[in-house]
Short mmCIF file of N, CA, C and O in Angstrom, two decimals:
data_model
loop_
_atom_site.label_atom_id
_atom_site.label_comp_id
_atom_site.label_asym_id
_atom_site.label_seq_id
_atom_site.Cartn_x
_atom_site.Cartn_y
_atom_site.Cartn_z
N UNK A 184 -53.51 39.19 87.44
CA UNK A 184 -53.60 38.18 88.50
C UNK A 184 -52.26 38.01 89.19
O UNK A 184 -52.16 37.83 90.40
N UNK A 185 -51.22 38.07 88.34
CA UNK A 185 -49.45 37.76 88.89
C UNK A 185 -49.39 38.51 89.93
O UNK A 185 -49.04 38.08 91.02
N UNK A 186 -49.84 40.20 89.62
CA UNK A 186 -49.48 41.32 90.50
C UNK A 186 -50.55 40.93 91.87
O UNK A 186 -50.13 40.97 93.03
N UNK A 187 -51.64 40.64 91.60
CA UNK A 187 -52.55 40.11 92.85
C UNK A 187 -51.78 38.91 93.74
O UNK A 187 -51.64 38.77 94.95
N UNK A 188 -51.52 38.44 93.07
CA UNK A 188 -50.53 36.93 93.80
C UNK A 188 -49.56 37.72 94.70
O UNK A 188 -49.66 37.80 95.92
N UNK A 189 -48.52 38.36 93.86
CA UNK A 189 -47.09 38.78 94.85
C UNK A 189 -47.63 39.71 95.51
O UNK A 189 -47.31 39.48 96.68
N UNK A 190 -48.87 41.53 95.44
CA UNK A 190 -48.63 41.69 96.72
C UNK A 190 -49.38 41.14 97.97
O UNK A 190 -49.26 41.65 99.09
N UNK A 191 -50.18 40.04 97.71
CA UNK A 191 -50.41 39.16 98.86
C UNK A 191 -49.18 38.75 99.44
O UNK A 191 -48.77 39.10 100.54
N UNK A 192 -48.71 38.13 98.78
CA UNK A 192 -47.26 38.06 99.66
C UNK A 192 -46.15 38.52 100.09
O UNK A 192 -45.20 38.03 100.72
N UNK A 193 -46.43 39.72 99.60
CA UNK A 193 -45.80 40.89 100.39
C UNK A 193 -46.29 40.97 101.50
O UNK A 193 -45.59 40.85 102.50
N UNK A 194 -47.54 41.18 101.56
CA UNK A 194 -48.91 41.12 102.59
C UNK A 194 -48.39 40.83 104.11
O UNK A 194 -49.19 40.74 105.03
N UNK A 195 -48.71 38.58 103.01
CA UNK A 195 -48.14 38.29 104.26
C UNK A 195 -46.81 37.94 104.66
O UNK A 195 -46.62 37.01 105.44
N UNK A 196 -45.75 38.70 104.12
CA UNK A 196 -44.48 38.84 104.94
C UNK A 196 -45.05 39.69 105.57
O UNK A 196 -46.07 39.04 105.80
N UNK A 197 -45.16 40.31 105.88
CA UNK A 197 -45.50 42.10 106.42
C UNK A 197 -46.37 41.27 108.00
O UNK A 197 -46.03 41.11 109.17
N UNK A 198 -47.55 40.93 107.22
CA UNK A 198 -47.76 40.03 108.79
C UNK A 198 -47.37 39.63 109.46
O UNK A 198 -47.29 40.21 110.54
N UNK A 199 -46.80 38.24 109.25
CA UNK A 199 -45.80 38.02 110.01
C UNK A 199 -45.06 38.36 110.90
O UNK A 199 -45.26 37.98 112.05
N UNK A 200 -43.85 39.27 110.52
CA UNK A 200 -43.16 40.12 110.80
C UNK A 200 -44.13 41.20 112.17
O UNK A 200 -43.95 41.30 113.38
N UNK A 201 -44.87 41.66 111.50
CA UNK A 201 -45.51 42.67 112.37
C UNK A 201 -46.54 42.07 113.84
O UNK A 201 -47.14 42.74 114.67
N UNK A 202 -46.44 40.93 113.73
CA UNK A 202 -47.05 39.88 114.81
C UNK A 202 -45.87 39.49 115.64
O UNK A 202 -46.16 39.30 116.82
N UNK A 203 -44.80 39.34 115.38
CA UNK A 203 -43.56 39.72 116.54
C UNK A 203 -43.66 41.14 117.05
O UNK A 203 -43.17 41.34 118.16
N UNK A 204 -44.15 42.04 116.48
CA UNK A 204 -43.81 43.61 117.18
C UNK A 204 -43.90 43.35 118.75
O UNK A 204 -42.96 43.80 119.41
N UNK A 205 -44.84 42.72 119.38
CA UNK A 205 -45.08 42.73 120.54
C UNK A 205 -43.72 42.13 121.69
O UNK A 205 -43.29 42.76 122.65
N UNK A 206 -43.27 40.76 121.23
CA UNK A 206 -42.42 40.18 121.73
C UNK A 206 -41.09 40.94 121.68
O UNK A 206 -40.39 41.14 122.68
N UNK A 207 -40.80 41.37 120.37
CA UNK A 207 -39.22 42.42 120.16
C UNK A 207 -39.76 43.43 120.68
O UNK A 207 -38.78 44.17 120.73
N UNK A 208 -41.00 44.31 121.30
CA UNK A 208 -40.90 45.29 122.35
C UNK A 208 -40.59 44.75 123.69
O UNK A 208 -39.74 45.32 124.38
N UNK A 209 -41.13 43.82 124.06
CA UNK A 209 -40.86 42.83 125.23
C UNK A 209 -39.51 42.75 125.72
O UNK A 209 -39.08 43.03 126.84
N UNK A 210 -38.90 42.31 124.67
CA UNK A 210 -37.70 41.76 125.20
C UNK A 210 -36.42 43.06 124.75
O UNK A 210 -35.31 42.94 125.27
N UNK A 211 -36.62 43.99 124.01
CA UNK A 211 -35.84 45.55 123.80
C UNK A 211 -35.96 46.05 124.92
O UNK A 211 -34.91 46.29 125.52
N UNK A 212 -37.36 46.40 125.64
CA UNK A 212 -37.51 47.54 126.60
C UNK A 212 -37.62 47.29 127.76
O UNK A 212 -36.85 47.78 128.59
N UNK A 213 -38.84 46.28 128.16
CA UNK A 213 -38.88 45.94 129.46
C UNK A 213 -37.68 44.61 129.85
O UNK A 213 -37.61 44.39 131.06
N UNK A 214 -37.15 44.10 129.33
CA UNK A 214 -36.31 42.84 129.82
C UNK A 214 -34.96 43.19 128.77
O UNK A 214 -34.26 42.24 128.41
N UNK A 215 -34.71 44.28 128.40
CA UNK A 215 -33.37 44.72 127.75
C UNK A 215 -32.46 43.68 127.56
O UNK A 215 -31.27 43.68 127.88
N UNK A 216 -33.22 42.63 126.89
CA UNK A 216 -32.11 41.43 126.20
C UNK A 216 -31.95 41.73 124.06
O UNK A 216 -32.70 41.87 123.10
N UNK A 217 -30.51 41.69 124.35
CA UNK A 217 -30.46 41.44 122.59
C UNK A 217 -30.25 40.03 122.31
O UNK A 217 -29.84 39.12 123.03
N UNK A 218 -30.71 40.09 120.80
CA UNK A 218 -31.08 38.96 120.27
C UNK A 218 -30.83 38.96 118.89
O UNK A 218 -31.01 40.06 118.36
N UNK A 219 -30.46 38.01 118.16
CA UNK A 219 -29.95 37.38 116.80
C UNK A 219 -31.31 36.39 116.60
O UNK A 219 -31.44 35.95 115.46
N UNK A 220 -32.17 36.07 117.41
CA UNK A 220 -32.90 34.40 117.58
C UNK A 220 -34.00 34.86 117.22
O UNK A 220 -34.50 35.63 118.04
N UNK A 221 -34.78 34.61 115.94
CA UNK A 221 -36.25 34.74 115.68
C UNK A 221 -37.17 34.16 116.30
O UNK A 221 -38.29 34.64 116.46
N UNK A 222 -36.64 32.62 116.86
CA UNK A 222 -37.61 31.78 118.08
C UNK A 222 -37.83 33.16 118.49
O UNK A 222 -38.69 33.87 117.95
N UNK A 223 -36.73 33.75 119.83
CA UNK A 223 -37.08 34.83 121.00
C UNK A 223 -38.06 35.43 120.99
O UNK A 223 -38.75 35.38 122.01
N UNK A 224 -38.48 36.16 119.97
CA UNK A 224 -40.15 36.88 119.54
C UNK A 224 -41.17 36.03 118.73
O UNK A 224 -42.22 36.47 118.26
N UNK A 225 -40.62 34.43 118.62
CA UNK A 225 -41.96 34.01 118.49
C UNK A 225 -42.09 33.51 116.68
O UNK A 225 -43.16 33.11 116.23
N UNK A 226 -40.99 33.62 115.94
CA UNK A 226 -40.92 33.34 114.76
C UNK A 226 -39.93 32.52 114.51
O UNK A 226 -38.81 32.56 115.00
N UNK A 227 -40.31 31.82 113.80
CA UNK A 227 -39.59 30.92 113.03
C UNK A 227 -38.65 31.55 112.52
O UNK A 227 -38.74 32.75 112.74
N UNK A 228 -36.99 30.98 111.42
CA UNK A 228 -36.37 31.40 110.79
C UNK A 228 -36.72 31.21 109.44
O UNK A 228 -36.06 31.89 108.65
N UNK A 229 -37.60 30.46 108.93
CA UNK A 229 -38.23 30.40 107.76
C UNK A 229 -39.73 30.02 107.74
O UNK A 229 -40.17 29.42 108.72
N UNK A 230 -40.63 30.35 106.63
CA UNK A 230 -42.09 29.73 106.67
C UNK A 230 -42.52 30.07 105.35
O UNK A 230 -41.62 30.54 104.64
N UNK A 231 -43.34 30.00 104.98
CA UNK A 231 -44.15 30.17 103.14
C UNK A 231 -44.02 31.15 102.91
O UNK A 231 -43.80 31.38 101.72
N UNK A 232 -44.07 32.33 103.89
CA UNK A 232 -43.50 33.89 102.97
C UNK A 232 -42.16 34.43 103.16
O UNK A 232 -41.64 35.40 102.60
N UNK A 233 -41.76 33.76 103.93
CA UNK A 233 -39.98 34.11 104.09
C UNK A 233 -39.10 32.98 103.98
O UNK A 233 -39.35 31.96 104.61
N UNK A 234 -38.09 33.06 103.24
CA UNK A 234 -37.28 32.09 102.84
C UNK A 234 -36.25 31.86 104.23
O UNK A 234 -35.71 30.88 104.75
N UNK A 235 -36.32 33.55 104.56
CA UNK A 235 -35.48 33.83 105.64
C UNK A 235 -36.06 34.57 106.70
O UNK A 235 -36.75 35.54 106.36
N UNK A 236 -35.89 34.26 108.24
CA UNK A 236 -36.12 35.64 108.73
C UNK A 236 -35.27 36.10 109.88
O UNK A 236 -35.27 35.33 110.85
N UNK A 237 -34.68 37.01 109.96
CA UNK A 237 -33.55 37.78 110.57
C UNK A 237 -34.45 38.31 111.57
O UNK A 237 -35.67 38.32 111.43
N UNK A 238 -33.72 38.83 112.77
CA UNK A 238 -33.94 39.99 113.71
C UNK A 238 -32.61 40.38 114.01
O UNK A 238 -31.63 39.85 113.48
N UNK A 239 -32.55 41.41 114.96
CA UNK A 239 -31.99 42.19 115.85
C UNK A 239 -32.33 43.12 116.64
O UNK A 239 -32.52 44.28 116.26
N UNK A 240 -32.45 42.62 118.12
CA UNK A 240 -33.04 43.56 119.28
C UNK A 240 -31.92 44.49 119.54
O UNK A 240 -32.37 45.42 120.21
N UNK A 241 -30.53 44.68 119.28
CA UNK A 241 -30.20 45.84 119.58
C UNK A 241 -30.19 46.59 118.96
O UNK A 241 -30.10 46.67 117.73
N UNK A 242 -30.35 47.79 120.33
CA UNK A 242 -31.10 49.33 119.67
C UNK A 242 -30.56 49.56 118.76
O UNK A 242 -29.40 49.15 118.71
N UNK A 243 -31.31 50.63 117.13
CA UNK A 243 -32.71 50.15 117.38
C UNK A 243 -33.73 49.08 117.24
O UNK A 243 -34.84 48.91 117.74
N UNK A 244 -32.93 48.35 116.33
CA UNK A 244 -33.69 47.30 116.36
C UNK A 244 -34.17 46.68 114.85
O UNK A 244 -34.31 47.65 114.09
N UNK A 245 -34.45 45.53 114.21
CA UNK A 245 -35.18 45.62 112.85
C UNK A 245 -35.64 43.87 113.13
O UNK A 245 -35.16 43.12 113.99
N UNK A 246 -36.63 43.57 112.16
CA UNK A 246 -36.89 42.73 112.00
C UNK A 246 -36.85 42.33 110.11
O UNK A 246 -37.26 43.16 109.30
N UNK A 247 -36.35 41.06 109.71
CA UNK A 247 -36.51 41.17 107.96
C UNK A 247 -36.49 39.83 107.69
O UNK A 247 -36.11 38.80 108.25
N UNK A 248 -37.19 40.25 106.33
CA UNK A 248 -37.54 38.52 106.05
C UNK A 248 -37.42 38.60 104.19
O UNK A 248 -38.18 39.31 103.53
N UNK A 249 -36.59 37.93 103.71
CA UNK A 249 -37.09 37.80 102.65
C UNK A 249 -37.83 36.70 101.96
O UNK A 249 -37.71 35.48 102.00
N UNK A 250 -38.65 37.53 101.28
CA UNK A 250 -39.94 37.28 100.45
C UNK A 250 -39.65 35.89 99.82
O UNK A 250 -38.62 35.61 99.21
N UNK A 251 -40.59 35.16 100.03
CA UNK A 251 -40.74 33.71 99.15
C UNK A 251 -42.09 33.83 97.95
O UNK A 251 -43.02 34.61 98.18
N UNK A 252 -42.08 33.34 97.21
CA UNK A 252 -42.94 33.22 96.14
C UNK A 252 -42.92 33.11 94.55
O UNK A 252 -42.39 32.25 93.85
N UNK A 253 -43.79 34.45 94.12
CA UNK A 253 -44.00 35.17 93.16
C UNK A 253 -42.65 35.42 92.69
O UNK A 253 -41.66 35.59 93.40
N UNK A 254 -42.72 35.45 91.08
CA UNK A 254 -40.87 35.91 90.38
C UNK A 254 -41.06 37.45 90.57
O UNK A 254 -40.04 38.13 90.43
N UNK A 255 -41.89 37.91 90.78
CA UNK A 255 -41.74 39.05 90.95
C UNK A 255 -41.78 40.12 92.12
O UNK A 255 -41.99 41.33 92.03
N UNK A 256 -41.53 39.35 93.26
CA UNK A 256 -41.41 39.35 94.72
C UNK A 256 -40.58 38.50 95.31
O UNK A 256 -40.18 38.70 96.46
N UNK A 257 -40.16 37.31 94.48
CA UNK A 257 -39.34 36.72 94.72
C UNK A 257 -37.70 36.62 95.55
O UNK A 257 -36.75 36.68 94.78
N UNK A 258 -37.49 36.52 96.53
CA UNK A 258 -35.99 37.36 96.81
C UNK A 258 -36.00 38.52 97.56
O UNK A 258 -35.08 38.71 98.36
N UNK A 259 -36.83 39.27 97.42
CA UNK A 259 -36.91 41.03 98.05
C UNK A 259 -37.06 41.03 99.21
O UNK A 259 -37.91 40.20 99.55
N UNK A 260 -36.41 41.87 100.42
CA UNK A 260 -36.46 41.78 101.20
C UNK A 260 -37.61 42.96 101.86
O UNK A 260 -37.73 44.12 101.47
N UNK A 261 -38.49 42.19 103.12
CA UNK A 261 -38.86 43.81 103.40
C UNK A 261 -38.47 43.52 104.99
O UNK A 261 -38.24 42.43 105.53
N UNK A 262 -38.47 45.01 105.65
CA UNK A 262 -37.69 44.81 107.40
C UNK A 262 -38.74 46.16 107.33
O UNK A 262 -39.07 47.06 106.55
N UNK A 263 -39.09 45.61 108.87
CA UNK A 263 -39.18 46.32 109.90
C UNK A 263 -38.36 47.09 111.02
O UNK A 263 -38.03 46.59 112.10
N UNK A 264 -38.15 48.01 110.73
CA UNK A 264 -36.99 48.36 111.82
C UNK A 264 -37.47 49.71 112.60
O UNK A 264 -37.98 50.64 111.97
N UNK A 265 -37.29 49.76 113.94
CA UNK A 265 -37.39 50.20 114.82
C UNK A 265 -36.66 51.68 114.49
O UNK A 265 -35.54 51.73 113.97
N UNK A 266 -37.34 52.73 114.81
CA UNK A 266 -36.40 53.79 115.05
C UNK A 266 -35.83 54.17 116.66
O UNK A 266 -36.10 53.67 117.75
N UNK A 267 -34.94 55.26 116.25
CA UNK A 267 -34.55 55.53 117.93
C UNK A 267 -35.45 56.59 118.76
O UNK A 267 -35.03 57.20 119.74
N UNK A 268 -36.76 56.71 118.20
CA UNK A 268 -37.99 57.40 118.59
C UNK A 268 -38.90 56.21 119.28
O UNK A 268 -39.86 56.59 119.95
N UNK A 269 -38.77 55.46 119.22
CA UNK A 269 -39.37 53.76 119.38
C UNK A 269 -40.64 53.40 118.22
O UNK A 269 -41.42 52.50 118.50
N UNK A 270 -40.80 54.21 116.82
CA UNK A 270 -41.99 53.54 116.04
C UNK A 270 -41.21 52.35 115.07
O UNK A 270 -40.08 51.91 114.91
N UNK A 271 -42.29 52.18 114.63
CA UNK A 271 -41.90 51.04 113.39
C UNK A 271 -41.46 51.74 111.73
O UNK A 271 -41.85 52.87 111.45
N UNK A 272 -41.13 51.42 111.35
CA UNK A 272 -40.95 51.98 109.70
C UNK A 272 -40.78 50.61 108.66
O UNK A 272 -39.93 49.73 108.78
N UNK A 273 -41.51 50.68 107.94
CA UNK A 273 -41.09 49.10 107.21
C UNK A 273 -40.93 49.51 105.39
O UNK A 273 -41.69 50.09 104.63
N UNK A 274 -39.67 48.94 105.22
CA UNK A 274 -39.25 49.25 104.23
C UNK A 274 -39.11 48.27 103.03
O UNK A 274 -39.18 47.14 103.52
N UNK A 275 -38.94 48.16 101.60
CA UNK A 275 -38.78 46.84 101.02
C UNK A 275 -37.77 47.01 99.94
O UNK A 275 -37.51 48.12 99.48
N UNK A 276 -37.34 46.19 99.64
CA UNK A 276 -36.78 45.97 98.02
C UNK A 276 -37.52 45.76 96.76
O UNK A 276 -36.99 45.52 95.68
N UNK A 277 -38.76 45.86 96.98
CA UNK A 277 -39.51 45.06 96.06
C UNK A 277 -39.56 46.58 95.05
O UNK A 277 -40.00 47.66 95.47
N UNK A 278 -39.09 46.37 93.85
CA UNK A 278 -39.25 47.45 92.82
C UNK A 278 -40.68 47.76 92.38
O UNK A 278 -40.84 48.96 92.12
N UNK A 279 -41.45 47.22 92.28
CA UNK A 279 -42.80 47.85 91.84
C UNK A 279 -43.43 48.14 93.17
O UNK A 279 -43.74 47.19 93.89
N UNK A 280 -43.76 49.93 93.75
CA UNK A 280 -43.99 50.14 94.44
C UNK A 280 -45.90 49.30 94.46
O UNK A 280 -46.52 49.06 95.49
N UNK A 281 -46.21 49.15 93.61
CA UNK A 281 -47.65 49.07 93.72
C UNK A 281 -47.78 47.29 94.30
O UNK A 281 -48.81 46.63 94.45
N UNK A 282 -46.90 47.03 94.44
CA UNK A 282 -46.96 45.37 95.19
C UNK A 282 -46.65 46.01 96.88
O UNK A 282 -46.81 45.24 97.83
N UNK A 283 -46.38 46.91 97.01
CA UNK A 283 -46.08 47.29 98.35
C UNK A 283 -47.62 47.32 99.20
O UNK A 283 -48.68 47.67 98.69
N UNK A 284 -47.45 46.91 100.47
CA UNK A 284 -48.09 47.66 101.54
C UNK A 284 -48.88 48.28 101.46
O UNK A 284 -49.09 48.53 100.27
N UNK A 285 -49.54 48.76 102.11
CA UNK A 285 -49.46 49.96 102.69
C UNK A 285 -48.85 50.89 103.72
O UNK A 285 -49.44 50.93 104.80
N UNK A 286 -47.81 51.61 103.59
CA UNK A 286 -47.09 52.35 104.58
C UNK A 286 -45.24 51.81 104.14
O UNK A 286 -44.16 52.14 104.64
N UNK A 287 -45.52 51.08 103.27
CA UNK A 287 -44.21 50.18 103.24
C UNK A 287 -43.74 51.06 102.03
O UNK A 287 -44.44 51.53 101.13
N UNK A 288 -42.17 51.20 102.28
CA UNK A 288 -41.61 51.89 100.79
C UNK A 288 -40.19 51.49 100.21
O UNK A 288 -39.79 51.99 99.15
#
């Protein structure tokens, strides 16, 4: 059940996060503003699955949040970051790959 708990909340960091994609394309490509400000794309700096959440619109770009919860997700960070191809890649800290994602490593 523990392992069911944290990677839900891996989950929904990952959501989160990936529900700005639209706004940090917005404001990277068509309106070429950088940014430090999680408001700017639409997120908070903290909420129930991130203790924290970071951006940076200059190229290429990442978005990261670390994980609130579970002791065993607890702390770990996962980011989204932009390559200089323009896709997404989302990566984590979380040591037990099997709490991961899907696509997340």
């Amino acid at each position: 059940y523990q392992d069911y708990v944290a990677r839900s909340q891996v989950t929904a960091a990952l959501s989160e996060l990936a529900g700005a994609k639209s706004g940090f394309e917005s404001l990277l490509i068509s309106e070429s503003i950088v940014t430090t400000d999680p408001a700017e794309v639409g997120l908070p700096t903290t909420s129930t699955s991130c203790s924290a959440i970071e951006i940076n619109s200059a190229p290429p770009g990442f978005m990261r949040c670390v994980i609130s919860g579970n002791p065993l997700v607890n702390g770990s960070e996962l980011r989204l970051s932009r390559t200089v191809t323009g896709l997404w890649e989302c990566t984590t800290t979380v040591t037990d790959d099997g709490l991961n994602p899907a696509g997340c490593t």
